[in-house]
Amino acid sequence: MKNLTDQQKGSLLAFVAVMFITPDSLFIRLANIDTWSLVFYRGMIPFITVFIGMLLIYKLNFFSMLFNSGYHGIIYILTFSVTNITFVVSIQNTNVANTLVMIAMAPMLSAILGAIFLKEPPDKKTWIAIGITFLAAVYIFYDSLQLGNIFGDILGLITALGLAVGAVTIRSAKNKNLVPAAVVGKMFVAIFAIFFVESYVLAEKDLIIVPLMCLMCVAVPFVLVTIAPRFIPAEEVNLFFLLETIIGPLWVWMIIKEQPSIETIQGGLVIIITIAIHSFLKLKKS
């Protein structure tokens, strides 16, 4: 990693993060626990594992890093917690497609916030990539879009805005390690979910599926995505996460034979090609 440029480091971290996230949809479909129990475990298990890992690596310096993160850490704790919760509640209160299209706006919102607060206006290639991937996401979910519950739609937009604010916050604190703040954010998610959990029981295959999902699809990616914006602009990090739009359904198709729609395949290919070309041009420039 030491021999890589910042562009290469950031792109690699974001890409690896999204690769770990892609089976998330499959695990959620395979799990048999209620939504808030799932939210609880997706908060508590990553919190415990990453917290222990950070203590082993940094020992008591973990707490000094947390307190030294200052207002950046506070902002990130809040946005990280909120997006983890609003995503779930949004899906509960509106059409899933509405939520996913709202989240596809995250790179665009990151670009706008980065230009305003960090004085890092995206170049022309990035704006084009953002526009193409957003239109591809709308195309994928167009048939499923409908006038949903305005409350759920607003929460979907808040989720996208939270992702953008979080990434821009990390970008503005390049010299600070905000992973401890993310750990605290996961703890807050678990605490919030406690008020709505119906049962904590994990039985049969959930004993394997839930912990595996929480470690592979939640714990590892949230560490990587908390580090990536230190090296590349926030909007570029969020662009990578649109890859889940196509790769996630492919996992579901391969394992439980739920075939993705032709729109998902076509739009997903556009997203993959666009991000591949954009990343190649940025890496070549670096």
XYZ file of N, CA and C in Angstrom:
858
model
N 0.825 -1.220 0.000
C 0.000 0.000 0.000
C 0.855 1.264 0.000
N 2.066 1.155 0.582
C 2.917 2.348 0.697
C 3.351 2.874 -0.665
N 3.451 1.974 -1.656
C 3.917 2.370 -2.977
C 2.788 2.866 -3.878
N 1.566 2.833 -3.384
C 0.419 3.255 -4.186
C 0.162 4.745 -4.023
N -0.396 5.359 -5.074
C -0.806 6.755 -4.980
C -2.086 6.842 -4.164
N -2.462 8.059 -3.734
C -3.706 8.231 -2.987
C -4.902 7.755 -3.800
N -4.894 8.047 -5.108
C -6.001 7.616 -5.971
C -6.102 6.100 -5.992
N -4.964 5.424 -6.081
C -4.958 3.961 -6.109
C -5.414 3.386 -4.770
N -4.945 3.971 -3.670
C -5.337 3.491 -2.338
C -6.843 3.645 -2.132
N -7.367 4.841 -2.408
C -8.789 5.104 -2.203
C -9.673 4.236 -3.074
N -9.302 4.097 -4.343
C -10.091 3.283 -5.274
C -10.078 1.823 -4.857
N -8.912 1.336 -4.431
C -8.803 -0.060 -3.998
C -9.634 -0.314 -2.748
N -9.562 0.590 -1.772
C -10.329 0.433 -0.533
C -11.833 0.438 -0.809
N -12.284 1.380 -1.656
C -13.711 1.477 -1.979
C -14.185 0.242 -2.744
N -13.354 -0.224 -3.678
C -13.725 -1.397 -4.481
C -13.814 -2.651 -3.615
N -12.820 -2.866 -2.758
C -12.825 -4.038 -1.874
C -14.022 -3.970 -0.929
N -14.322 -2.767 -0.420
C -15.460 -2.584 0.483
C -16.760 -3.018 -0.186
N -16.976 -2.568 -1.419
C -18.239 -2.885 -2.087
C -18.299 -4.361 -2.464
N -17.150 -4.994 -2.722
C -17.142 -6.428 -3.012
C -17.590 -7.228 -1.786
N -17.183 -6.775 -0.600
C -17.623 -7.442 0.620
C -19.110 -7.196 0.883
N -19.622 -6.050 0.442
C -21.021 -5.695 0.692
C -21.980 -6.430 -0.243
N -21.527 -6.766 -1.438
C -22.455 -7.280 -2.462
C -23.293 -8.487 -2.042
N -22.792 -9.424 -1.218
C -23.668 -10.555 -0.822
C -24.688 -10.161 0.254
N -24.677 -8.897 0.683
C -25.540 -8.463 1.779
C -27.012 -8.751 1.493
N -27.457 -8.417 0.277
C -28.863 -8.646 -0.093
C -29.225 -10.126 0.009
N -28.303 -10.981 -0.408
C -28.534 -12.418 -0.343
C -28.696 -12.877 1.103
N -27.797 -12.442 1.979
C -27.870 -12.843 3.386
C -29.165 -12.350 4.036
N -29.577 -11.129 3.675
C -30.823 -10.586 4.236
C -32.010 -11.452 3.801
N -31.988 -11.908 2.546
C -33.070 -12.747 2.047
C -33.067 -14.117 2.724
N -31.879 -14.614 3.067
C -31.764 -15.937 3.673
C -32.067 -15.938 5.169
N -31.902 -14.777 5.808
C -32.132 -14.690 7.255
C -33.626 -14.769 7.568
N -33.966 -15.340 8.730
C -35.366 -15.522 9.122
C -35.747 -14.720 10.364
N -34.994 -13.682 10.701
C -35.322 -12.882 11.878
C -35.994 -11.582 11.455
N -36.692 -10.950 12.405
C -37.409 -9.718 12.067
C -36.429 -8.578 11.800
N -36.930 -7.531 11.167
C -36.091 -6.439 10.695
C -35.274 -5.785 11.796
N -35.933 -5.472 12.939
C -35.222 -4.751 13.994
C -34.222 -5.630 14.719
N -34.473 -6.924 14.770
C -33.475 -7.847 15.317
C -32.241 -7.841 14.419
N -32.506 -7.796 13.105
C -31.410 -7.748 12.142
C -30.599 -6.458 12.307
N -31.317 -5.334 12.467
C -30.633 -4.054 12.676
C -29.786 -4.106 13.942
N -30.350 -4.718 14.995
C -29.616 -4.827 16.265
C -28.310 -5.588 16.076
N -28.394 -6.757 15.456
C -27.182 -7.561 15.282
C -26.201 -6.900 14.312
N -26.729 -6.195 13.307
C -25.854 -5.501 12.356
C -25.165 -4.295 13.009
N -25.674 -3.897 14.159
C -25.000 -2.865 14.932
C -24.089 -3.460 15.985
N -24.601 -4.419 16.743
C -23.872 -4.947 17.896
C -22.670 -5.803 17.505
N -22.835 -6.739 16.562
C -21.720 -7.630 16.204
C -20.548 -6.855 15.599
N -20.777 -5.958 14.609
C -19.647 -5.159 14.116
C -19.030 -4.277 15.206
N -19.882 -3.730 16.098
C -19.352 -2.896 17.183
C -18.374 -3.692 18.043
N -18.789 -4.875 18.481
C -17.951 -5.684 19.371
C -16.659 -6.118 18.675
N -16.780 -6.628 17.443
C -15.603 -7.170 16.753
C -14.595 -6.076 16.398
N -15.079 -4.969 15.839
C -14.153 -3.897 15.447
C -13.588 -3.201 16.681
N -14.405 -3.053 17.728
C -13.935 -2.434 18.966
C -12.798 -3.265 19.572
N -12.981 -4.586 19.633
C -11.928 -5.462 20.161
C -10.680 -5.386 19.271
N -10.902 -5.394 17.956
C -9.780 -5.301 17.026
C -8.998 -4.008 17.192
N -9.729 -2.895 17.344
C -9.080 -1.600 17.535
C -8.306 -1.558 18.846
N -8.850 -2.175 19.900
C -8.160 -2.200 21.193
C -6.876 -3.027 21.104
N -6.920 -4.137 20.360
C -5.732 -4.970 20.202
C -4.645 -4.242 19.420
N -5.073 -3.460 18.436
C -4.108 -2.750 17.584
C -3.607 -1.467 18.247
N -4.547 -0.647 18.729
C -4.183 0.678 19.235
C -4.180 0.785 20.757
N -4.706 -0.275 21.432
C -4.815 -0.274 22.896
C -5.584 0.963 23.363
N -5.114 1.646 24.382
C -5.858 2.800 24.913
C -5.808 4.004 23.978
N -4.946 3.955 22.955
C -4.911 5.042 21.971
C -6.229 5.135 21.206
N -7.001 4.036 21.250
C -8.323 4.054 20.609
C -9.154 5.213 21.144
N -9.142 5.380 22.452
C -9.957 6.425 23.077
C -9.396 7.817 22.793
N -8.073 7.928 22.722
C -7.488 9.228 22.389
C -7.819 9.603 20.945
N -7.824 8.605 20.023
C -8.209 8.869 18.636
C -9.666 9.307 18.554
N -10.494 8.666 19.380
C -11.916 9.003 19.389
C -12.131 10.438 19.860
N -11.498 10.802 20.968
C -11.676 12.144 21.514
C -10.978 13.206 20.653
N -9.872 12.836 20.013
C -9.152 13.782 19.162
C -9.834 14.016 17.818
N -10.831 13.182 17.512
C -11.541 13.381 16.241
C -12.409 14.627 16.273
N -12.659 15.156 17.478
C -13.352 16.440 17.625
C -14.725 16.470 16.992
N -15.050 17.621 16.397
C -16.387 17.776 15.816
C -16.566 16.897 14.591
N -15.456 16.545 13.903
C -15.565 15.611 12.775
C -16.107 14.271 13.258
N -15.591 13.812 14.408
C -16.044 12.545 14.966
C -17.502 12.584 15.359
N -17.932 13.698 15.956
C -19.335 13.836 16.375
C -20.262 13.797 15.160
N -19.878 14.542 14.125
C -20.688 14.568 12.899
C -20.762 13.172 12.284
N -19.627 12.477 12.263
C -19.611 11.158 11.635
C -20.406 10.139 12.446
N -20.304 10.205 13.765
C -21.103 9.314 14.617
C -22.592 9.496 14.319
N -23.015 10.757 14.234
C -24.429 11.053 13.998
C -24.883 10.587 12.619
N -24.115 10.940 11.578
C -24.520 10.567 10.212
C -24.462 9.062 10.008
N -23.446 8.418 10.566
C -23.288 6.976 10.428
C -24.447 6.239 11.100
N -24.821 6.701 12.289
C -25.935 6.078 13.015
C -27.247 6.304 12.273
N -27.478 7.529 11.861
C -28.733 7.891 11.204
C -28.935 7.105 9.912
N -27.899 7.022 9.070
C -28.061 6.332 7.790
C -28.332 4.844 7.981
N -27.718 4.229 9.004
C -27.966 2.811 9.281
C -29.415 2.562 9.688
N -30.019 3.545 10.343
C -31.397 3.395 10.824
C -32.414 3.838 9.764
N -32.178 5.000 9.140
C -33.146 5.527 8.171
C -33.283 4.629 6.949
N -32.208 3.928 6.580
C -32.290 3.015 5.442
C -33.345 1.942 5.681
N -33.293 1.334 6.864
C -34.234 0.267 7.204
C -35.656 0.810 7.310
N -35.829 1.923 8.014
C -37.163 2.487 8.231
C -37.748 2.997 6.912
N -36.888 3.511 6.031
C -37.358 3.966 4.716
C -37.961 2.812 3.936
N -37.245 1.679 3.903
C -37.744 0.504 3.179
C -39.054 0.005 3.782
N -39.216 0.175 5.098
C -40.443 -0.250 5.763
C -41.626 0.651 5.425
N -41.346 1.878 4.960
C -42.416 2.856 4.788
C -42.616 3.352 3.359
N -41.900 2.759 2.402
C -42.130 3.120 1.017
C -41.679 1.969 0.135
N -41.870 2.108 -1.166
C -41.430 1.087 -2.099
C -39.908 0.982 -2.064
N -39.371 -0.244 -2.096
C -37.920 -0.449 -2.034
C -37.209 0.311 -3.148
N -37.801 0.318 -4.345
C -37.180 1.009 -5.475
C -37.019 2.499 -5.197
N -38.020 3.105 -4.552
C -37.922 4.522 -4.208
C -36.700 4.779 -3.336
N -36.513 3.924 -2.332
C -35.374 4.076 -1.430
C -34.052 3.947 -2.179
N -33.945 2.937 -3.055
C -32.694 2.689 -3.761
C -32.349 3.808 -4.740
N -33.365 4.369 -5.393
C -33.112 5.494 -6.302
C -32.665 6.724 -5.516
N -33.277 6.932 -4.350
C -32.851 8.040 -3.497
C -31.375 7.878 -3.118
N -30.993 6.654 -2.742
C -29.616 6.395 -2.330
C -28.651 6.572 -3.497
N -29.126 6.328 -4.721
C -28.281 6.524 -5.899
C -27.904 7.991 -6.097
N -28.570 8.883 -5.358
C -28.247 10.303 -5.429
C -27.040 10.666 -4.560
N -26.554 9.708 -3.740
C -25.452 9.990 -2.819
C -24.203 10.552 -3.498
N -23.740 9.970 -4.637
C -22.557 10.546 -5.281
C -22.768 11.999 -5.712
N -23.978 12.298 -6.225
C -24.285 13.660 -6.653
C -24.273 14.625 -5.473
N -24.889 14.198 -4.369
C -24.917 15.032 -3.166
C -23.508 15.204 -2.597
N -22.699 14.146 -2.656
C -21.309 14.234 -2.192
C -20.529 15.253 -3.016
N -20.758 15.226 -4.321
C -20.060 16.155 -5.207
C -20.420 17.600 -4.882
N -21.701 17.848 -4.655
C -22.166 19.210 -4.342
C -21.601 19.673 -3.003
N -21.690 18.813 -1.984
C -21.186 19.171 -0.654
C -19.665 19.348 -0.667
N -18.979 18.493 -1.422
C -17.527 18.602 -1.515
C -17.100 19.895 -2.180
N -17.856 20.291 -3.196
C -17.534 21.544 -3.890
C -17.774 22.758 -2.986
N -18.840 22.700 -2.170
C -19.197 23.824 -1.305
C -18.271 23.929 -0.097
N -18.088 22.820 0.614
C -17.384 22.869 1.897
C -15.893 22.552 1.814
N -15.483 21.774 0.823
C -14.079 21.397 0.724
C -13.354 22.084 -0.427
N -14.110 22.844 -1.213
C -13.542 23.506 -2.389
C -12.893 22.484 -3.323
N -13.560 21.315 -3.460
C -13.096 20.262 -4.351
C -14.157 19.966 -5.408
N -14.351 20.886 -6.336
C -15.362 20.632 -7.371
C -14.944 19.452 -8.250
N -15.843 18.504 -8.490
C -15.505 17.347 -9.330
C -15.156 17.785 -10.741
N -14.287 17.018 -11.384
C -13.965 17.347 -12.771
C -15.101 16.886 -13.682
N -14.980 17.220 -14.943
C -16.042 16.935 -15.910
C -16.320 15.434 -16.004
N -15.256 14.621 -15.976
C -15.421 13.158 -16.099
C -16.256 12.604 -14.946
N -16.025 13.132 -13.734
C -16.768 12.644 -12.572
C -18.232 13.037 -12.649
N -18.515 14.279 -13.068
C -19.910 14.716 -13.218
C -20.643 13.840 -14.238
N -19.958 13.526 -15.336
C -20.566 12.678 -16.369
C -20.854 11.282 -15.808
N -19.884 10.733 -15.060
C -20.063 9.403 -14.459
C -21.221 9.415 -13.466
N -21.317 10.470 -12.655
C -22.413 10.584 -11.684
C -23.758 10.621 -12.398
N -23.840 11.433 -13.459
C -25.090 11.566 -14.212
C -25.512 10.255 -14.859
N -24.554 9.569 -15.498
C -24.864 8.311 -16.179
C -25.307 7.237 -15.186
N -24.574 7.097 -14.067
C -24.916 6.049 -13.091
C -26.252 6.320 -12.414
N -26.561 7.599 -12.171
C -27.852 7.926 -11.561
C -28.993 7.584 -12.519
N -28.846 7.943 -13.789
C -29.874 7.623 -14.784
C -30.018 6.113 -14.951
N -28.890 5.388 -14.857
C -28.942 3.922 -14.960
C -29.717 3.334 -13.781
N -29.515 3.908 -12.589
C -30.239 3.425 -11.403
C -31.734 3.692 -11.549
N -32.089 4.871 -12.065
C -33.505 5.197 -12.290
C -34.099 4.224 -13.307
N -33.328 3.916 -14.360
C -33.791 2.986 -15.392
C -34.057 1.596 -14.794
N -33.149 1.137 -13.925
C -33.282 -0.187 -13.318
C -34.583 -0.292 -12.521
N -34.873 0.762 -11.750
C -36.008 0.693 -10.830
C -37.261 1.423 -11.348
N -37.223 1.879 -12.600
C -38.312 2.707 -13.119
C -39.675 2.027 -13.005
N -39.734 0.758 -13.398
C -41.014 0.037 -13.374
C -41.545 -0.160 -11.957
N -40.633 -0.115 -10.973
C -41.044 -0.336 -9.588
C -41.336 0.956 -8.845
N -40.922 2.080 -9.438
C -41.152 3.359 -8.775
C -42.641 3.661 -8.717
N -43.078 4.206 -7.613
C -44.475 4.568 -7.469
C -44.585 5.661 -6.407
N -45.749 6.235 -6.331
C -45.975 7.254 -5.317
C -46.093 6.548 -3.974
N -44.977 6.530 -3.243
C -44.957 5.828 -1.968
C -45.312 6.744 -0.816
N -45.146 6.235 0.361
C -45.354 7.025 1.562
C -44.294 8.116 1.608
N -44.719 9.373 1.669
C -43.780 10.492 1.616
C -42.779 10.414 2.760
N -43.191 9.864 3.902
C -42.294 9.706 5.047
C -41.133 8.784 4.689
N -41.431 7.652 4.061
C -40.395 6.709 3.660
C -39.481 7.286 2.602
N -40.073 8.038 1.641
C -39.267 8.662 0.587
C -38.296 9.689 1.175
N -38.778 10.478 2.124
C -37.918 11.483 2.762
C -36.774 10.805 3.522
N -37.076 9.688 4.205
C -36.030 8.967 4.921
C -34.995 8.388 3.954
N -35.440 7.981 2.762
C -34.511 7.506 1.740
C -33.569 8.621 1.310
N -34.126 9.819 1.148
C -33.304 10.974 0.787
C -32.346 11.330 1.922
N -32.822 11.229 3.165
C -31.959 11.491 4.324
C -30.809 10.479 4.367
N -31.095 9.235 3.995
C -30.041 8.217 3.951
C -28.962 8.607 2.951
N -29.383 9.027 1.755
C -28.422 9.456 0.733
C -27.626 10.663 1.200
N -28.326 11.616 1.817
C -27.654 12.816 2.317
C -26.676 12.453 3.433
N -27.077 11.509 4.305
C -26.197 11.065 5.382
C -24.934 10.411 4.849
N -25.075 9.584 3.798
C -23.909 8.963 3.179
C -22.974 10.029 2.617
N -23.575 11.054 1.993
C -22.777 12.128 1.406
C -22.068 12.941 2.480
N -22.802 13.321 3.521
C -22.208 14.114 4.616
C -21.105 13.321 5.296
N -21.347 12.029 5.530
C -20.345 11.197 6.183
C -19.055 11.113 5.376
N -19.189 10.886 4.069
C -18.005 10.775 3.215
C -17.247 12.104 3.131
N -17.981 13.210 3.029
C -17.344 14.532 2.970
C -16.666 14.848 4.300
N -17.286 14.430 5.406
C -16.686 14.645 6.734
C -15.349 13.932 6.847
N -15.304 12.673 6.395
C -14.045 11.921 6.430
C -13.008 12.600 5.552
N -13.438 13.047 4.384
C -12.533 13.713 3.439
C -11.948 14.984 4.049
N -12.754 15.696 4.825
C -12.290 16.954 5.426
C -11.388 16.708 6.631
N -11.342 15.465 7.115
C -10.499 15.129 8.268
C -9.480 14.078 7.858
N -8.735 14.360 6.801
C -7.802 13.387 6.236
C -6.791 12.871 7.255
N -6.393 13.734 8.164
C -5.346 13.372 9.119
C -5.885 12.728 10.395
N -7.200 12.519 10.435
C -7.812 11.915 11.617
C -8.356 10.529 11.274
N -8.247 9.614 12.208
C -8.796 8.267 12.035
C -10.202 8.254 12.630
N -11.218 8.171 11.759
C -12.604 8.223 12.224
C -13.225 6.838 12.396
N -12.416 5.778 12.274
C -12.946 4.438 12.521
C -13.503 4.311 13.942
N -12.816 4.862 14.982
C -13.406 4.808 16.327
C -14.783 5.464 16.391
N -14.974 6.559 15.639
C -16.282 7.221 15.614
C -17.320 6.308 14.972
N -16.920 5.588 13.928
C -17.836 4.651 13.281
C -18.210 3.522 14.225
N -17.262 3.083 15.038
C -17.519 2.026 16.026
C -18.591 2.490 17.006
N -18.450 3.717 17.489
C -19.447 4.275 18.410
C -20.800 4.395 17.708
N -20.769 4.765 16.434
C -22.008 4.868 15.663
C -22.738 3.542 15.595
N -21.993 2.451 15.402
C -22.606 1.116 15.382
C -23.234 0.781 16.736
N -22.585 1.201 17.813
C -23.139 0.968 19.147
C -24.470 1.698 19.302
N -24.542 2.934 18.806
C -25.780 3.706 18.877
C -26.895 3.036 18.086
N -26.548 2.459 16.925
C -27.537 1.750 16.105
C -28.136 0.589 16.890
N -27.274 -0.193 17.538
C -27.732 -1.346 18.318
C -28.619 -0.900 19.478
N -28.211 0.170 20.160
C -28.998 0.674 21.298
C -30.378 1.137 20.833
N -30.430 1.843 19.704
C -31.705 2.326 19.177
C -32.622 1.157 18.806
N -32.040 0.114 18.198
C -32.833 -1.034 17.750
C -33.432 -1.813 18.911
N -32.786 -1.755 20.082
C -33.270 -2.501 21.250
C -34.732 -2.182 21.567
N -35.144 -0.944 21.327
C -36.503 -0.518 21.668
C -37.568 -1.151 20.760
N -37.139 -1.761 19.645
C -38.104 -2.303 18.687
C -37.932 -3.800 18.431
N -36.900 -4.408 19.015
C -36.618 -5.821 18.761
C -37.725 -6.708 19.329
N -38.171 -7.669 18.535
C -39.188 -8.625 18.978
C -38.549 -9.839 19.644
N -37.409 -10.294 19.114
C -36.729 -11.460 19.686
C -35.252 -11.416 19.328
N -34.425 -11.844 20.281
C -32.983 -11.905 20.041
C -32.527 -13.303 19.647
N -33.463 -14.224 19.553
C -33.130 -15.636 19.314
C -32.628 -15.845 17.885
N -31.491 -16.526 17.768
C -30.970 -16.965 16.477
C -31.031 -18.481 16.464
N -31.768 -19.019 15.516
C -31.950 -20.473 15.465
C -31.545 -21.021 14.110
N -31.135 -22.267 14.106
C -30.802 -23.022 12.900
C -29.806 -22.255 12.023
N -30.141 -22.009 10.759
C -29.172 -21.411 9.845
C -28.853 -19.956 10.183
N -29.736 -19.283 10.938
C -29.458 -17.899 11.327
C -28.228 -17.790 12.227
N -27.907 -18.883 12.930
C -26.721 -18.901 13.790
C -25.443 -18.718 12.973
N -25.505 -19.071 11.697
C -24.357 -18.899 10.800
C -24.527 -17.664 9.922
N -25.714 -17.525 9.335
C -25.956 -16.457 8.367
C -25.805 -15.068 8.978
N -26.433 -14.830 10.123
C -26.423 -13.485 10.711
C -25.020 -13.045 11.133
N -24.283 -13.855 11.914
C -22.916 -13.427 12.263
C -22.018 -13.250 11.040
N -22.136 -14.169 10.055
C -21.317 -14.061 8.843
C -21.625 -12.777 8.098
N -22.913 -12.459 7.955
C -23.326 -11.223 7.296
C -22.783 -10.009 8.030
N -22.907 -10.018 9.364
C -22.489 -8.857 10.157
C -20.983 -8.633 10.104
N -20.229 -9.715 9.985
C -18.772 -9.580 9.917
C -18.305 -9.244 8.505
N -18.779 -10.013 7.530
C -18.275 -9.861 6.167
C -18.884 -8.672 5.428
N -20.200 -8.479 5.576
C -20.898 -7.462 4.791
C -21.083 -6.140 5.532
N -20.786 -6.127 6.833
C -20.987 -4.896 7.609
C -19.688 -4.427 8.255
N -19.059 -5.283 9.074
C -17.881 -4.866 9.841
C -16.708 -4.482 8.940
N -16.323 -5.374 8.035
C -15.178 -5.105 7.153
C -15.434 -3.896 6.247
N -16.591 -3.840 5.549
C -16.824 -2.692 4.667
C -16.875 -1.350 5.401
N -17.471 -1.312 6.617
C -17.602 -0.001 7.255
C -16.238 0.538 7.682
N -15.288 -0.352 7.975
C -13.923 0.110 8.267
C -13.283 0.660 6.997
N -13.404 -0.078 5.896
C -12.780 0.333 4.641
C -13.387 1.626 4.096
N -14.709 1.742 4.178
C -15.362 2.930 3.629
C -15.134 4.154 4.519
N -14.747 3.927 5.765
C -14.418 5.042 6.644
C -13.009 5.559 6.358
N -12.180 4.705 5.755
C -10.813 5.099 5.438
C -10.689 5.654 4.021
N -11.443 5.093 3.079
C -11.302 5.433 1.656
C -11.383 6.931 1.336
N -12.358 7.688 1.901
C -12.447 9.116 1.538
C -11.252 9.955 2.001
N -10.364 9.385 2.779
C -9.151 10.108 3.141
C -8.222 10.229 1.940
N -8.436 9.364 0.928
C -7.525 9.315 -0.213
C -8.144 9.809 -1.522
N -9.454 9.646 -1.681
C -10.119 10.109 -2.903
C -11.374 10.882 -2.523
N -11.858 11.771 -3.426
C -13.052 12.572 -3.125
C -14.253 11.718 -2.763
N -15.123 12.283 -1.926
C -16.283 11.556 -1.402
C -17.180 11.002 -2.499
N -17.394 11.810 -3.570
C -18.312 11.360 -4.617
C -17.775 10.139 -5.347
N -16.454 10.005 -5.427
C -15.867 8.845 -6.094
C -16.061 7.587 -5.255
N -15.967 7.717 -3.936
C -16.215 6.579 -3.044
C -17.654 6.101 -3.206
N -18.599 7.044 -3.171
C -20.016 6.664 -3.276
C -20.370 6.116 -4.645
N -19.619 6.509 -5.691
C -19.848 5.941 -7.018
C -19.630 4.429 -7.003
N -18.579 3.988 -6.321
C -18.278 2.560 -6.265
C -19.438 1.770 -5.673
N -20.155 2.378 -4.725
C -21.194 1.632 -4.030
C -22.428 1.389 -4.899
N -22.491 2.044 -6.048
C -23.589 1.751 -6.972
C -23.372 0.405 -7.665
N -22.155 -0.134 -7.546
C -21.895 -1.460 -8.120
C -22.775 -2.531 -7.484
N -23.181 -2.292 -6.226
C -24.037 -3.270 -5.546
C -25.382 -3.405 -6.246
N -25.774 -2.356 -6.989
C -27.046 -2.380 -7.708
C -27.140 -3.572 -8.651
N -26.013 -3.954 -9.255
C -26.034 -5.083 -10.185
C -25.437 -6.340 -9.579
N -24.347 -6.212 -8.805
C -23.669 -7.403 -8.278
C -24.499 -8.077 -7.192
N -25.200 -7.285 -6.369
C -26.061 -7.850 -5.322
C -27.116 -8.788 -5.887
N -27.909 -8.336 -6.882
C -28.904 -9.230 -7.484
C -28.292 -10.465 -8.150
N -27.054 -10.361 -8.633
C -26.409 -11.519 -9.251
C -26.134 -12.618 -8.220
N -25.744 -12.220 -7.000
C -25.556 -13.204 -5.928
C -26.880 -13.917 -5.628
N -27.958 -13.134 -5.546
C -29.277 -13.704 -5.268
C -29.672 -14.675 -6.380
N -29.377 -14.292 -7.624
C -29.696 -15.125 -8.779
C -28.930 -16.449 -8.724
N -27.629 -16.372 -8.410
C -26.791 -17.575 -8.417
C -27.150 -18.553 -7.295
N -27.487 -18.017 -6.109
C -27.694 -18.882 -4.949
C -29.141 -19.351 -4.809
N -30.100 -18.418 -4.925
C -31.494 -18.831 -4.726
C -32.323 -18.735 -6.005
N -31.619 -18.585 -7.134
C -32.242 -18.659 -8.464
C -33.332 -17.608 -8.691
N -33.202 -16.458 -8.046
C -34.148 -15.362 -8.272
C -33.562 -14.469 -9.368
N -34.058 -14.647 -10.585
C -33.448 -14.003 -11.742
C -33.688 -12.494 -11.750
N -32.617 -11.703 -11.954
C -32.789 -10.243 -12.024
C -33.502 -9.858 -13.314
N -34.142 -8.701 -13.304
C -34.863 -8.240 -14.489
C -33.874 -7.827 -15.572
N -34.362 -7.757 -16.794
C -33.509 -7.330 -17.909
C -33.042 -5.893 -17.694
N -33.894 -5.083 -17.037
C -33.498 -3.694 -16.734
C -32.322 -3.653 -15.759
N -32.335 -4.575 -14.788
C -31.233 -4.640 -13.818
C -29.929 -5.005 -14.520
N -29.990 -5.958 -15.434
C -28.794 -6.384 -16.159
C -28.283 -5.266 -17.061
N -29.192 -4.645 -17.825
C -28.783 -3.588 -18.751
C -28.244 -2.364 -18.000
N -29.030 -1.907 -17.020
C -28.599 -0.741 -16.246
C -27.339 -1.026 -15.448
N -27.235 -2.256 -14.918
C -26.055 -2.638 -14.145
C -24.801 -2.640 -14.996
N -24.911 -3.124 -16.227
C -23.760 -3.119 -17.129
C -23.301 -1.693 -17.418
N -24.272 -0.789 -17.580
C -23.930 0.627 -17.807
C -23.173 1.182 -16.605
N -23.656 0.849 -15.391
C -22.998 1.324 -14.164
C -21.579 0.767 -14.060
N -21.429 -0.537 -14.298
C -20.109 -1.171 -14.200
C -19.135 -0.582 -15.215
N -19.579 -0.445 -16.463
C -18.706 0.090 -17.516
C -18.332 1.540 -17.220
N -19.321 2.324 -16.778
C -19.063 3.740 -16.487
C -18.041 3.895 -15.361
N -18.233 3.146 -14.271
C -17.307 3.245 -13.136
C -15.931 2.709 -13.518
N -15.891 1.656 -14.330
C -14.605 1.094 -14.768
C -13.829 2.114 -15.605
N -14.521 2.754 -16.545
C -13.862 3.758 -17.390
C -13.417 4.952 -16.554
N -14.306 5.416 -15.665
C -13.982 6.564 -14.812
C -12.775 6.255 -13.927
N -12.756 5.069 -13.315
C -11.646 4.684 -12.441
C -10.350 4.559 -13.229
N -10.440 3.979 -14.433
C -9.253 3.831 -15.279
C -8.660 5.192 -15.624
N -9.527 6.130 -15.999
C -9.038 7.468 -16.365
C -8.427 8.194 -15.169
N -9.056 8.048 -13.991
C -8.532 8.701 -12.789
C -7.202 8.076 -12.370
N -7.112 6.744 -12.444
C -5.877 6.053 -12.063
C -4.756 6.371 -13.048
N -5.119 6.464 -14.322
C -4.131 6.793 -15.353
C -3.584 8.204 -15.120
N -4.479 9.110 -14.733
C -4.078 10.489 -14.468
C -3.160 10.576 -13.257
N -3.422 9.715 -12.242
C -2.634 9.754 -11.022
C -1.237 9.153 -11.210
